[in-house]
Amino acid sequence: KRRKLILLCTISVVAPLTALLLFSQPTYTSSVSMEIADDAITRLLTSDIDVSPDLTVGNYMDMLTSQQFAQRVVRAMAAKTSETQTADTATATPGAFLAAVKKMLGFTARKLSAEEMAVIHLLDHMQTDHRGGQLIKVTVESADPQKAFLLAQTISDEFRKFHLETIQNRIDVLVNFYKEQLGKTYSRLIRAEEELALFKRTHNVANTPKRTLDRLDSRLDLLESQLIDLRSQRKLLEDRIADLDRQLSNLQQNTPSLAKTEMQLPRIEELKKRLVT
């Protein structure tokens, strides 16, 4: 008697499920684990700053999820394959009527490029996880299993390059700084020798007995070496402070949202306090 109702209920349940299975796409995930090695070079460059391993890993996790790094990955992917935008990165474009309404209401924002859309899609489908110690796990999602694998592989390759570039830049800055300090120290040493010779001539030290002269020479040499060492250390600290002031000034000029970033990322505030100390 109720066969029509039973049939209608069955169709109303089965039909949506069948459509969902036919039109839904599976999501594939691929992950890669990377280790931040605390080698001798890193310890040398951070010997004067107390940076905990958790803080270092947290900073690299922030770099991995940054727009700049995602842009590097997207460009590397574009170099590996000719397809810069696959089906899972495509977004629905508004119709002509909707576009006309937006234009009439004043919504004239520019259209995103394929690279920008790929960067946004990657950031939305990428997650980082601290696996303990110095390990960082990165997981990406995609509707294409091959692309998910290539994304994880590209992230690993680009992060390795980025890590080496970061260490190389820090080494270059350190080498240039010490070269500059060596030149300044040599100039100060020459001036100190000239001042010592002038002091001897002015106070007629050359006419004193040899024993007194040797004693004065040794004392003057000791005092002069201590003075030069103190001047060098003071100049080194002054140059470091001036360099930090210049970097802070450049950051404030180039990134006016730095204060907001410090509030959003407590690790930056913690590192700032340690640098100030």
PDB file of C-alpha atoms in Angstrom:
ATOM      1  CA  LYS A   1       0.000   0.000   0.000  1.00  0.00           C
ATOM      2  CA  ARG A   2       2.844   2.417   0.813  1.00  0.00           C
ATOM      3  CA  ARG A   3       5.173   1.355  -1.969  1.00  0.00           C
ATOM      4  CA  LYS A   4       5.244   4.859  -3.499  1.00  0.00           C
ATOM      5  CA  LEU A   5       6.168   6.454  -0.181  1.00  0.00           C
ATOM      6  CA  ILE A   6       8.808   3.799   0.491  1.00  0.00           C
ATOM      7  CA  LEU A   7      10.236   4.251  -3.008  1.00  0.00           C
ATOM      8  CA  LEU A   8      10.244   8.037  -2.662  1.00  0.00           C
ATOM      9  CA  CYS A   9      12.041   7.891   0.702  1.00  0.00           C
ATOM     10  CA  THR A  10      14.588   5.447  -0.677  1.00  0.00           C
ATOM     11  CA  ILE A  11      15.287   7.659  -3.696  1.00  0.00           C
ATOM     12  CA  SER A  12      15.527  10.805  -1.550  1.00  0.00           C
ATOM     13  CA  VAL A  13      18.258   9.157   0.543  1.00  0.00           C
ATOM     14  CA  VAL A  14      20.147   7.235  -2.137  1.00  0.00           C
ATOM     15  CA  ALA A  15      20.162   9.952  -4.808  1.00  0.00           C
ATOM     16  CA  PRO A  16      22.089  12.607  -2.812  1.00  0.00           C
ATOM     17  CA  LEU A  17      24.579  10.013  -1.597  1.00  0.00           C
ATOM     18  CA  THR A  18      25.122   8.741  -5.141  1.00  0.00           C
ATOM     19  CA  ALA A  19      25.639  12.284  -6.436  1.00  0.00           C
ATOM     20  CA  LEU A  20      28.062  13.016  -3.601  1.00  0.00           C
ATOM     21  CA  LEU A  21      30.117   9.932  -4.397  1.00  0.00           C
ATOM     22  CA  LEU A  22      30.153  10.705  -8.123  1.00  0.00           C
ATOM     23  CA  PHE A  23      31.155  14.367  -7.872  1.00  0.00           C
ATOM     24  CA  SER A  24      33.359  14.343  -4.769  1.00  0.00           C
ATOM     25  CA  GLN A  25      37.112  14.018  -5.243  1.00  0.00           C
ATOM     26  CA  PRO A  26      39.413  12.213  -2.834  1.00  0.00           C
ATOM     27  CA  THR A  27      42.062  14.203  -1.003  1.00  0.00           C
ATOM     28  CA  TYR A  28      45.611  12.899  -0.906  1.00  0.00           C
ATOM     29  CA  THR A  29      48.184  13.921   1.672  1.00  0.00           C
ATOM     30  CA  SER A  30      51.946  13.760   1.503  1.00  0.00           C
ATOM     31  CA  SER A  31      54.329  14.612   4.323  1.00  0.00           C
ATOM     32  CA  VAL A  32      58.044  15.138   4.792  1.00  0.00           C
ATOM     33  CA  SER A  33      60.071  15.456   8.004  1.00  0.00           C
ATOM     34  CA  MET A  34      63.085  17.756   8.149  1.00  0.00           C
ATOM     35  CA  GLU A  35      65.719  18.164  10.842  1.00  0.00           C
ATOM     36  CA  ILE A  36      67.268  21.479  11.867  1.00  0.00           C
ATOM     37  CA  ALA A  37      70.831  20.446  12.660  1.00  0.00           C
ATOM     38  CA  ASP A  38      72.557  22.333  15.479  1.00  0.00           C
ATOM     39  CA  ASP A  39      76.052  22.101  13.992  1.00  0.00           C
ATOM     40  CA  ALA A  40      79.230  23.965  14.889  1.00  0.00           C
ATOM     41  CA  ILE A  41      78.510  26.815  12.481  1.00  0.00           C
ATOM     42  CA  THR A  42      75.113  27.502  13.995  1.00  0.00           C
ATOM     43  CA  ARG A  43      76.539  27.412  17.515  1.00  0.00           C
ATOM     44  CA  LEU A  44      79.316  29.787  16.459  1.00  0.00           C
ATOM     45  CA  LEU A  45      76.883  32.296  14.997  1.00  0.00           C
ATOM     46  CA  THR A  46      74.532  32.176  17.989  1.00  0.00           C
ATOM     47  CA  SER A  47      77.158  31.947  20.731  1.00  0.00           C
ATOM     48  CA  ASP A  48      76.360  35.446  22.015  1.00  0.00           C
ATOM     49  CA  ILE A  49      72.575  34.966  21.947  1.00  0.00           C
ATOM     50  CA  ASP A  50      70.744  32.446  24.125  1.00  0.00           C
ATOM     51  CA  VAL A  51      68.434  30.815  21.561  1.00  0.00           C
ATOM     52  CA  SER A  52      66.643  27.699  22.744  1.00  0.00           C
ATOM     53  CA  PRO A  53      66.002  24.811  20.302  1.00  0.00           C
ATOM     54  CA  ASP A  54      62.244  25.293  20.583  1.00  0.00           C
ATOM     55  CA  LEU A  55      62.598  28.948  19.627  1.00  0.00           C
ATOM     56  CA  THR A  56      64.784  28.071  16.637  1.00  0.00           C
ATOM     57  CA  VAL A  57      62.360  25.401  15.435  1.00  0.00           C
ATOM     58  CA  GLY A  58      59.434  27.779  15.948  1.00  0.00           C
ATOM     59  CA  ASN A  59      61.134  30.440  13.833  1.00  0.00           C
ATOM     60  CA  TYR A  60      61.724  27.960  11.005  1.00  0.00           C
ATOM     61  CA  MET A  61      58.110  26.801  11.219  1.00  0.00           C
ATOM     62  CA  ASP A  62      57.038  30.424  10.769  1.00  0.00           C
ATOM     63  CA  MET A  63      59.354  30.683   7.755  1.00  0.00           C
ATOM     64  CA  LEU A  64      57.891  27.521   6.236  1.00  0.00           C
ATOM     65  CA  THR A  65      54.369  28.962   6.395  1.00  0.00           C
ATOM     66  CA  SER A  66      55.392  32.406   5.163  1.00  0.00           C
ATOM     67  CA  GLN A  67      54.229  33.818   1.851  1.00  0.00           C
ATOM     68  CA  GLN A  68      57.808  34.282   0.648  1.00  0.00           C
ATOM     69  CA  PHE A  69      58.673  30.606   1.100  1.00  0.00           C
ATOM     70  CA  ALA A  70      55.369  29.495  -0.474  1.00  0.00           C
ATOM     71  CA  GLN A  71      56.205  31.657  -3.471  1.00  0.00           C
ATOM     72  CA  ARG A  72      59.566  29.903  -3.789  1.00  0.00           C
ATOM     73  CA  VAL A  73      57.862  26.513  -3.730  1.00  0.00           C
ATOM     74  CA  VAL A  74      55.294  27.549  -6.336  1.00  0.00           C
ATOM     75  CA  ARG A  75      57.991  28.854  -8.676  1.00  0.00           C
ATOM     76  CA  ALA A  76      60.036  25.687  -8.219  1.00  0.00           C
ATOM     77  CA  MET A  77      56.944  23.621  -8.998  1.00  0.00           C
ATOM     78  CA  ALA A  78      56.324  25.709 -12.110  1.00  0.00           C
ATOM     79  CA  ALA A  79      59.866  24.990 -13.223  1.00  0.00           C
ATOM     80  CA  LYS A  80      59.335  21.243 -12.769  1.00  0.00           C
ATOM     81  CA  THR A  81      56.043  21.063 -14.601  1.00  0.00           C
ATOM     82  CA  SER A  82      54.402  23.212 -17.236  1.00  0.00           C
ATOM     83  CA  GLU A  83      51.076  23.212 -15.392  1.00  0.00           C
ATOM     84  CA  THR A  84      51.091  26.080 -12.904  1.00  0.00           C
ATOM     85  CA  GLN A  85      47.480  25.566 -11.952  1.00  0.00           C
ATOM     86  CA  THR A  86      45.715  22.179 -11.803  1.00  0.00           C
ATOM     87  CA  ALA A  87      42.122  21.244 -11.197  1.00  0.00           C
ATOM     88  CA  ASP A  88      42.442  21.373  -7.409  1.00  0.00           C
ATOM     89  CA  THR A  89      43.764  24.956  -7.479  1.00  0.00           C
ATOM     90  CA  ALA A  90      41.107  26.260  -9.837  1.00  0.00           C
ATOM     91  CA  THR A  91      38.450  28.478  -8.340  1.00  0.00           C
ATOM     92  CA  ALA A  92      35.031  29.285  -9.650  1.00  0.00           C
ATOM     93  CA  THR A  93      34.980  32.554 -11.618  1.00  0.00           C
ATOM     94  CA  PRO A  94      31.995  34.845 -11.165  1.00  0.00           C
ATOM     95  CA  GLY A  95      29.524  35.161 -13.996  1.00  0.00           C
ATOM     96  CA  ALA A  96      29.062  38.199 -16.172  1.00  0.00           C
ATOM     97  CA  PHE A  97      26.060  39.407 -14.176  1.00  0.00           C
ATOM     98  CA  LEU A  98      27.895  39.090 -10.857  1.00  0.00           C
ATOM     99  CA  ALA A  99      30.930  40.883 -12.307  1.00  0.00           C
ATOM    100  CA  ALA A 100      28.716  43.722 -13.548  1.00  0.00           C
ATOM    101  CA  VAL A 101      27.074  44.054 -10.131  1.00  0.00           C
ATOM    102  CA  LYS A 102      30.476  44.170  -8.397  1.00  0.00           C
ATOM    103  CA  LYS A 103      31.710  46.807 -10.832  1.00  0.00           C
ATOM    104  CA  MET A 104      28.574  48.881 -10.318  1.00  0.00           C
ATOM    105  CA  LEU A 105      28.993  48.696  -6.505  1.00  0.00           C
ATOM    106  CA  GLY A 106      32.630  49.739  -6.716  1.00  0.00           C
ATOM    107  CA  PHE A 107      34.297  46.371  -6.097  1.00  0.00           C
ATOM    108  CA  THR A 108      37.054  46.773  -8.677  1.00  0.00           C
ATOM    109  CA  ALA A 109      39.787  44.680  -7.066  1.00  0.00           C
ATOM    110  CA  ARG A 110      42.321  43.303  -9.504  1.00  0.00           C
ATOM    111  CA  LYS A 111      42.208  39.659 -10.504  1.00  0.00           C
ATOM    112  CA  LEU A 112      44.769  37.432  -8.838  1.00  0.00           C
ATOM    113  CA  SER A 113      47.461  35.918 -11.014  1.00  0.00           C
ATOM    114  CA  ALA A 114      47.940  32.183 -11.348  1.00  0.00           C
ATOM    115  CA  GLU A 115      51.038  32.324  -9.130  1.00  0.00           C
ATOM    116  CA  GLU A 116      49.241  34.246  -6.392  1.00  0.00           C
ATOM    117  CA  MET A 117      46.326  31.814  -6.467  1.00  0.00           C
ATOM    118  CA  ALA A 118      48.754  28.896  -6.254  1.00  0.00           C
ATOM    119  CA  VAL A 119      50.498  30.518  -3.251  1.00  0.00           C
ATOM    120  CA  ILE A 120      47.182  31.028  -1.449  1.00  0.00           C
ATOM    121  CA  HIS A 121      46.117  27.462  -2.210  1.00  0.00           C
ATOM    122  CA  LEU A 122      49.416  26.061  -0.945  1.00  0.00           C
ATOM    123  CA  LEU A 123      49.223  28.013   2.309  1.00  0.00           C
ATOM    124  CA  ASP A 124      45.648  26.822   2.830  1.00  0.00           C
ATOM    125  CA  HIS A 125      46.593  23.169   2.260  1.00  0.00           C
ATOM    126  CA  MET A 126      49.927  23.011   4.099  1.00  0.00           C
ATOM    127  CA  GLN A 127      50.457  22.300   7.796  1.00  0.00           C
ATOM    128  CA  THR A 128      53.577  22.212   9.964  1.00  0.00           C
ATOM    129  CA  ASP A 129      54.046  20.168  13.098  1.00  0.00           C
ATOM    130  CA  HIS A 130      56.876  20.009  15.625  1.00  0.00           C
ATOM    131  CA  ARG A 131      57.787  16.337  16.005  1.00  0.00           C
ATOM    132  CA  GLY A 132      60.069  16.855  18.993  1.00  0.00           C
ATOM    133  CA  GLY A 133      63.732  17.725  19.124  1.00  0.00           C
ATOM    134  CA  GLN A 134      64.852  19.458  15.932  1.00  0.00           C
ATOM    135  CA  LEU A 135      62.305  17.735  13.637  1.00  0.00           C
ATOM    136  CA  ILE A 136      59.635  19.599  11.674  1.00  0.00           C
ATOM    137  CA  LYS A 137      56.928  17.695   9.793  1.00  0.00           C
ATOM    138  CA  VAL A 138      55.242  19.365   6.821  1.00  0.00           C
ATOM    139  CA  THR A 139      52.018  17.916   5.392  1.00  0.00           C
ATOM    140  CA  VAL A 140      50.386  19.028   2.132  1.00  0.00           C
ATOM    141  CA  GLU A 141      47.010  18.117   0.665  1.00  0.00           C
ATOM    142  CA  SER A 142      45.978  17.861  -2.988  1.00  0.00           C
ATOM    143  CA  ALA A 143      43.384  16.179  -5.150  1.00  0.00           C
ATOM    144  CA  ASP A 144      46.211  14.821  -7.320  1.00  0.00           C
ATOM    145  CA  PRO A 145      48.436  12.246  -5.574  1.00  0.00           C
ATOM    146  CA  GLN A 146      51.369  12.980  -7.911  1.00  0.00           C
ATOM    147  CA  LYS A 147      51.145  16.687  -7.174  1.00  0.00           C
ATOM    148  CA  ALA A 148      50.953  16.041  -3.425  1.00  0.00           C
ATOM    149  CA  PHE A 149      54.178  14.034  -3.654  1.00  0.00           C
ATOM    150  CA  LEU A 150      55.894  16.694  -5.794  1.00  0.00           C
ATOM    151  CA  LEU A 151      54.824  19.448  -3.406  1.00  0.00           C
ATOM    152  CA  ALA A 152      56.291  17.647  -0.382  1.00  0.00           C
ATOM    153  CA  GLN A 153      59.491  16.925  -2.298  1.00  0.00           C
ATOM    154  CA  THR A 154      59.767  20.519  -3.531  1.00  0.00           C
ATOM    155  CA  ILE A 155      59.159  21.909  -0.040  1.00  0.00           C
ATOM    156  CA  SER A 156      61.982  19.718   1.268  1.00  0.00           C
ATOM    157  CA  ASP A 157      64.376  20.789  -1.529  1.00  0.00           C
ATOM    158  CA  GLU A 158      63.553  24.483  -1.235  1.00  0.00           C
ATOM    159  CA  PHE A 159      63.802  24.430   2.555  1.00  0.00           C
ATOM    160  CA  ARG A 160      67.236  22.817   2.334  1.00  0.00           C
ATOM    161  CA  LYS A 161      68.347  25.559  -0.078  1.00  0.00           C
ATOM    162  CA  PHE A 162      66.751  28.259   2.062  1.00  0.00           C
ATOM    163  CA  HIS A 163      68.440  26.908   5.199  1.00  0.00           C
ATOM    164  CA  LEU A 164      71.858  26.900   3.514  1.00  0.00           C
ATOM    165  CA  GLU A 165      71.295  30.393   2.098  1.00  0.00           C
ATOM    166  CA  THR A 166      70.381  31.668   5.564  1.00  0.00           C
ATOM    167  CA  ILE A 167      73.538  30.221   7.116  1.00  0.00           C
ATOM    168  CA  GLN A 168      75.649  31.509   4.203  1.00  0.00           C
ATOM    169  CA  ASN A 169      74.257  35.027   4.572  1.00  0.00           C
ATOM    170  CA  ARG A 170      74.956  35.007   8.299  1.00  0.00           C
ATOM    171  CA  ILE A 171      78.520  33.808   7.669  1.00  0.00           C
ATOM    172  CA  ASP A 172      79.053  36.537   5.044  1.00  0.00           C
ATOM    173  CA  VAL A 173      77.831  39.204   7.460  1.00  0.00           C
ATOM    174  CA  LEU A 174      80.114  37.829  10.170  1.00  0.00           C
ATOM    175  CA  VAL A 175      83.152  37.703   7.849  1.00  0.00           C
ATOM    176  CA  ASN A 176      82.591  41.247   6.570  1.00  0.00           C
ATOM    177  CA  PHE A 177      82.151  42.498  10.123  1.00  0.00           C
ATOM    178  CA  TYR A 178      85.424  40.969  11.308  1.00  0.00           C
ATOM    179  CA  LYS A 179      87.276  42.225   8.228  1.00  0.00           C
ATOM    180  CA  GLU A 180      86.081  45.732   8.973  1.00  0.00           C
ATOM    181  CA  GLN A 181      87.062  45.404  12.633  1.00  0.00           C
ATOM    182  CA  LEU A 182      90.538  44.093  11.737  1.00  0.00           C
ATOM    183  CA  GLY A 183      91.124  47.101   9.490  1.00  0.00           C
ATOM    184  CA  LYS A 184      89.989  49.513  12.181  1.00  0.00           C
ATOM    185  CA  THR A 185      92.113  47.723  14.805  1.00  0.00           C
ATOM    186  CA  TYR A 186      95.196  47.972  12.591  1.00  0.00           C
ATOM    187  CA  SER A 187      94.613  51.712  12.122  1.00  0.00           C
ATOM    188  CA  ARG A 188      94.202  52.205  15.867  1.00  0.00           C
ATOM    189  CA  LEU A 189      97.412  50.230  16.488  1.00  0.00           C
ATOM    190  CA  ILE A 190      99.365  52.475  14.123  1.00  0.00           C
ATOM    191  CA  ARG A 191      98.000  55.583  15.854  1.00  0.00           C
ATOM    192  CA  ALA A 192      98.845  54.109  19.260  1.00  0.00           C
ATOM    193  CA  GLU A 193     102.457  53.482  18.172  1.00  0.00           C
ATOM    194  CA  GLU A 194     102.721  57.046  16.907  1.00  0.00           C
ATOM    195  CA  GLU A 195     101.315  58.388  20.182  1.00  0.00           C
ATOM    196  CA  LEU A 196     103.800  56.235  22.128  1.00  0.00           C
ATOM    197  CA  ALA A 197     106.724  57.533  20.089  1.00  0.00           C
ATOM    198  CA  LEU A 198     105.500  61.108  20.587  1.00  0.00           C
ATOM    199  CA  PHE A 199     105.189  60.496  24.340  1.00  0.00           C
ATOM    200  CA  LYS A 200     108.767  59.216  24.518  1.00  0.00           C
ATOM    201  CA  ARG A 201     110.102  62.209  22.640  1.00  0.00           C
ATOM    202  CA  THR A 202     108.045  64.683  24.650  1.00  0.00           C
ATOM    203  CA  HIS A 203     109.051  63.288  28.050  1.00  0.00           C
ATOM    204  CA  ASN A 204     112.652  62.608  27.019  1.00  0.00           C
ATOM    205  CA  VAL A 205     112.302  58.933  27.819  1.00  0.00           C
ATOM    206  CA  ALA A 206     115.167  58.074  25.446  1.00  0.00           C
ATOM    207  CA  ASN A 207     117.733  59.842  27.671  1.00  0.00           C
ATOM    208  CA  THR A 208     116.982  57.812  30.806  1.00  0.00           C
ATOM    209  CA  PRO A 209     119.190  54.882  31.899  1.00  0.00           C
ATOM    210  CA  LYS A 210     118.711  51.656  30.026  1.00  0.00           C
ATOM    211  CA  ARG A 211     117.324  49.765  33.035  1.00  0.00           C
ATOM    212  CA  THR A 212     114.728  52.449  33.709  1.00  0.00           C
ATOM    213  CA  LEU A 213     113.971  52.656  30.014  1.00  0.00           C
ATOM    214  CA  ASP A 214     113.377  48.922  29.759  1.00  0.00           C
ATOM    215  CA  ARG A 215     111.122  48.992  32.801  1.00  0.00           C
ATOM    216  CA  LEU A 216     109.152  51.924  31.440  1.00  0.00           C
ATOM    217  CA  ASP A 217     108.952  50.283  28.031  1.00  0.00           C
ATOM    218  CA  SER A 218     107.524  47.084  29.469  1.00  0.00           C
ATOM    219  CA  ARG A 219     105.007  48.986  31.574  1.00  0.00           C
ATOM    220  CA  LEU A 220     104.041  51.207  28.661  1.00  0.00           C
ATOM    221  CA  ASP A 221     103.705  48.206  26.369  1.00  0.00           C
ATOM    222  CA  LEU A 222     101.485  46.443  28.898  1.00  0.00           C
ATOM    223  CA  LEU A 223      99.324  49.524  29.453  1.00  0.00           C
ATOM    224  CA  GLU A 224      99.180  50.217  25.744  1.00  0.00           C
ATOM    225  CA  SER A 225      98.107  46.675  24.921  1.00  0.00           C
ATOM    226  CA  GLN A 226      95.421  46.823  27.597  1.00  0.00           C
ATOM    227  CA  LEU A 227      94.255  50.201  26.307  1.00  0.00           C
ATOM    228  CA  ILE A 228      94.116  48.957  22.734  1.00  0.00           C
ATOM    229  CA  ASP A 229      92.216  45.853  23.834  1.00  0.00           C
ATOM    230  CA  LEU A 230      89.687  47.935  25.769  1.00  0.00           C
ATOM    231  CA  ARG A 231      89.279  50.354  22.874  1.00  0.00           C
ATOM    232  CA  SER A 232      88.795  47.483  20.464  1.00  0.00           C
ATOM    233  CA  GLN A 233      86.167  45.843  22.655  1.00  0.00           C
ATOM    234  CA  ARG A 234      84.378  49.147  23.165  1.00  0.00           C
ATOM    235  CA  LYS A 235      84.472  49.924  19.439  1.00  0.00           C
ATOM    236  CA  LEU A 236      83.229  46.414  18.661  1.00  0.00           C
ATOM    237  CA  LEU A 237      80.262  46.831  20.998  1.00  0.00           C
ATOM    238  CA  GLU A 238      79.524  50.315  19.665  1.00  0.00           C
ATOM    239  CA  ASP A 239      79.549  49.031  16.092  1.00  0.00           C
ATOM    240  CA  ARG A 240      77.253  46.146  17.040  1.00  0.00           C
ATOM    241  CA  ILE A 241      74.827  48.516  18.734  1.00  0.00           C
ATOM    242  CA  ALA A 242      74.911  50.866  15.730  1.00  0.00           C
ATOM    243  CA  ASP A 243      74.313  47.944  13.360  1.00  0.00           C
ATOM    244  CA  LEU A 244      71.353  46.753  15.437  1.00  0.00           C
ATOM    245  CA  ASP A 245      69.956  50.301  15.503  1.00  0.00           C
ATOM    246  CA  ARG A 246      70.243  50.489  11.715  1.00  0.00           C
ATOM    247  CA  GLN A 247      68.502  47.146  11.290  1.00  0.00           C
ATOM    248  CA  LEU A 248      65.689  48.175  13.652  1.00  0.00           C
ATOM    249  CA  SER A 249      65.318  51.492  11.803  1.00  0.00           C
ATOM    250  CA  ASN A 250      65.151  49.710   8.441  1.00  0.00           C
ATOM    251  CA  LEU A 251      62.591  47.243   9.781  1.00  0.00           C
ATOM    252  CA  GLN A 252      60.404  50.082  11.068  1.00  0.00           C
ATOM    253  CA  GLN A 253      60.611  51.893   7.742  1.00  0.00           C
ATOM    254  CA  ASN A 254      60.139  48.871   5.486  1.00  0.00           C
ATOM    255  CA  THR A 255      57.646  46.951   7.638  1.00  0.00           C
ATOM    256  CA  PRO A 256      55.362  49.348   9.543  1.00  0.00           C
ATOM    257  CA  SER A 257      53.336  46.350  10.752  1.00  0.00           C
ATOM    258  CA  LEU A 258      56.275  45.030  12.782  1.00  0.00           C
ATOM    259  CA  ALA A 259      54.681  45.972  16.115  1.00  0.00           C
ATOM    260  CA  LYS A 260      51.555  44.019  15.251  1.00  0.00           C
ATOM    261  CA  THR A 261      53.681  41.047  14.174  1.00  0.00           C
ATOM    262  CA  GLU A 262      55.444  41.041  17.533  1.00  0.00           C
ATOM    263  CA  MET A 263      52.092  40.825  19.293  1.00  0.00           C
ATOM    264  CA  GLN A 264      50.995  37.969  17.029  1.00  0.00           C
ATOM    265  CA  LEU A 265      54.251  35.987  17.319  1.00  0.00           C
ATOM    266  CA  PRO A 266      55.394  35.703  20.971  1.00  0.00           C
ATOM    267  CA  ARG A 267      58.671  34.118  19.858  1.00  0.00           C
ATOM    268  CA  ILE A 268      59.753  37.389  18.253  1.00  0.00           C
ATOM    269  CA  GLU A 269      59.003  39.267  21.469  1.00  0.00           C
ATOM    270  CA  GLU A 270      60.996  36.668  23.444  1.00  0.00           C
ATOM    271  CA  LEU A 271      63.973  36.946  21.084  1.00  0.00           C
ATOM    272  CA  LYS A 272      63.731  40.769  21.238  1.00  0.00           C
ATOM    273  CA  LYS A 273      63.943  40.698  25.045  1.00  0.00           C
ATOM    274  CA  ARG A 274      67.003  38.453  24.895  1.00  0.00           C
ATOM    275  CA  LEU A 275      68.682  40.755  22.362  1.00  0.00           C
ATOM    276  CA  VAL A 276      67.957  43.794  24.532  1.00  0.00           C
ATOM    277  CA  THR A 277      69.399  41.999  27.557  1.00  0.00           C
TER     278      THR A 277
END
